[in-house]
GROMACS .gro file of C-alpha atoms in nm:
model
   67
    1ARG     CA    1  -3.529   4.542   5.123
    2SER     CA    2  -3.770   4.341   4.867
    3GLY     CA    3  -4.051   4.177   4.939
    4GLY     CA    4  -3.908   4.133   5.298
    5HIS     CA    5  -3.601   4.032   5.174
    6GLN     CA    6  -3.288   4.207   5.306
    7GLN     CA    7  -2.962   4.260   5.142
    8LEU     CA    8  -2.640   4.361   5.315
    9ARG     CA    9  -2.368   4.513   5.113
   10PHE     CA   10  -2.053   4.610   5.185
   11SER     CA   11  -1.931   4.821   4.888
   12LYS     CA   12  -2.072   5.080   4.628
   13ASP     CA   13  -1.984   4.868   4.410
   14SER     CA   14  -2.165   4.543   4.459
   15LYS     CA   15  -1.908   4.321   4.186
   16ASP     CA   16  -1.628   4.399   4.420
   17SER     CA   17  -1.787   4.225   4.766
   18VAL     CA   18  -2.010   4.014   4.862
   19THR     CA   19  -2.387   4.096   4.951
   20VAL     CA   20  -2.468   3.900   5.195
   21PHE     CA   21  -2.865   3.801   5.152
   22LEU     CA   22  -3.121   3.715   5.448
   23ASN     CA   23  -3.447   3.657   5.291
   24ARG     CA   24  -3.786   3.681   5.503
   25HIS     CA   25  -3.840   3.374   5.617
   26ALA     CA   26  -3.543   3.447   5.806
   27SER     CA   27  -3.582   3.799   5.913
   28SER     CA   28  -3.730   3.677   6.267
   29ARG     CA   29  -3.427   3.556   6.351
   30PHE     CA   30  -3.266   3.909   6.330
   31PRO     CA   31  -3.482   4.166   6.470
   32ASP     CA   32  -3.206   4.403   6.519
   33ILE     CA   33  -3.027   4.352   6.203
   34ASP     CA   34  -3.097   4.755   6.159
   35LYS     CA   35  -2.873   4.838   6.482
   36LEU     CA   36  -2.550   4.669   6.302
   37VAL     CA   37  -2.510   4.928   6.016
   38GLY     CA   38  -2.153   5.120   6.024
   39LYS     CA   39  -2.078   4.787   6.301
   40LYS     CA   40  -1.744   4.601   6.205
   41LEU     CA   41  -1.860   4.247   6.152
   42ARG     CA   42  -1.720   3.913   6.112
   43ILE     CA   43  -1.998   3.671   5.929
   44ARG     CA   44  -1.913   3.307   5.846
   45GLY     CA   45  -2.141   3.091   5.587
   46PRO     CA   46  -2.085   2.941   5.298
   47LEU     CA   47  -2.040   3.158   4.925
   48PHE     CA   48  -2.177   3.086   4.634
   49ARG     CA   49  -2.275   3.293   4.295
   50TYR     CA   50  -2.603   3.428   4.177
   51ARG     CA   51  -2.641   3.639   3.866
   52GLY     CA   52  -2.278   3.673   3.819
   53GLN     CA   53  -2.233   3.790   4.211
   54MET     CA   54  -2.096   3.637   4.495
   55GLU     CA   55  -2.376   3.593   4.818
   56MET     CA   56  -2.365   3.448   5.146
   57LEU     CA   57  -2.689   3.346   5.240
   58LEU     CA   58  -2.773   3.473   5.675
   59THR     CA   59  -2.962   3.231   5.795
   60ASP     CA   60  -2.885   3.220   6.159
   61PRO     CA   61  -2.748   3.494   6.449
   62GLU     CA   62  -2.498   3.303   6.519
   63GLN     CA   63  -2.325   3.390   6.201
   64VAL     CA   64  -2.275   3.729   6.261
   65THR     CA   65  -2.017   3.811   6.526
   66ARG     CA   66  -1.873   4.214   6.662
   67ASP     CA   67  -1.536   4.273   6.617
   0.00000   0.00000   0.00000
């Protein structure tokens, strides 16, 4: 967490995976985000490159489903 933002990483090396970014304005829509740790998830949304790494912006809980 940084300044209310959260980043969900799925690999120790962020260059090998997509980072899911949750900004502080959308975080209130995800009150139980910590309960997703260790779960198998499907996250949908557009990918973009930020500072050389692939990221997906998480804005709506409907983007996340558990497999």
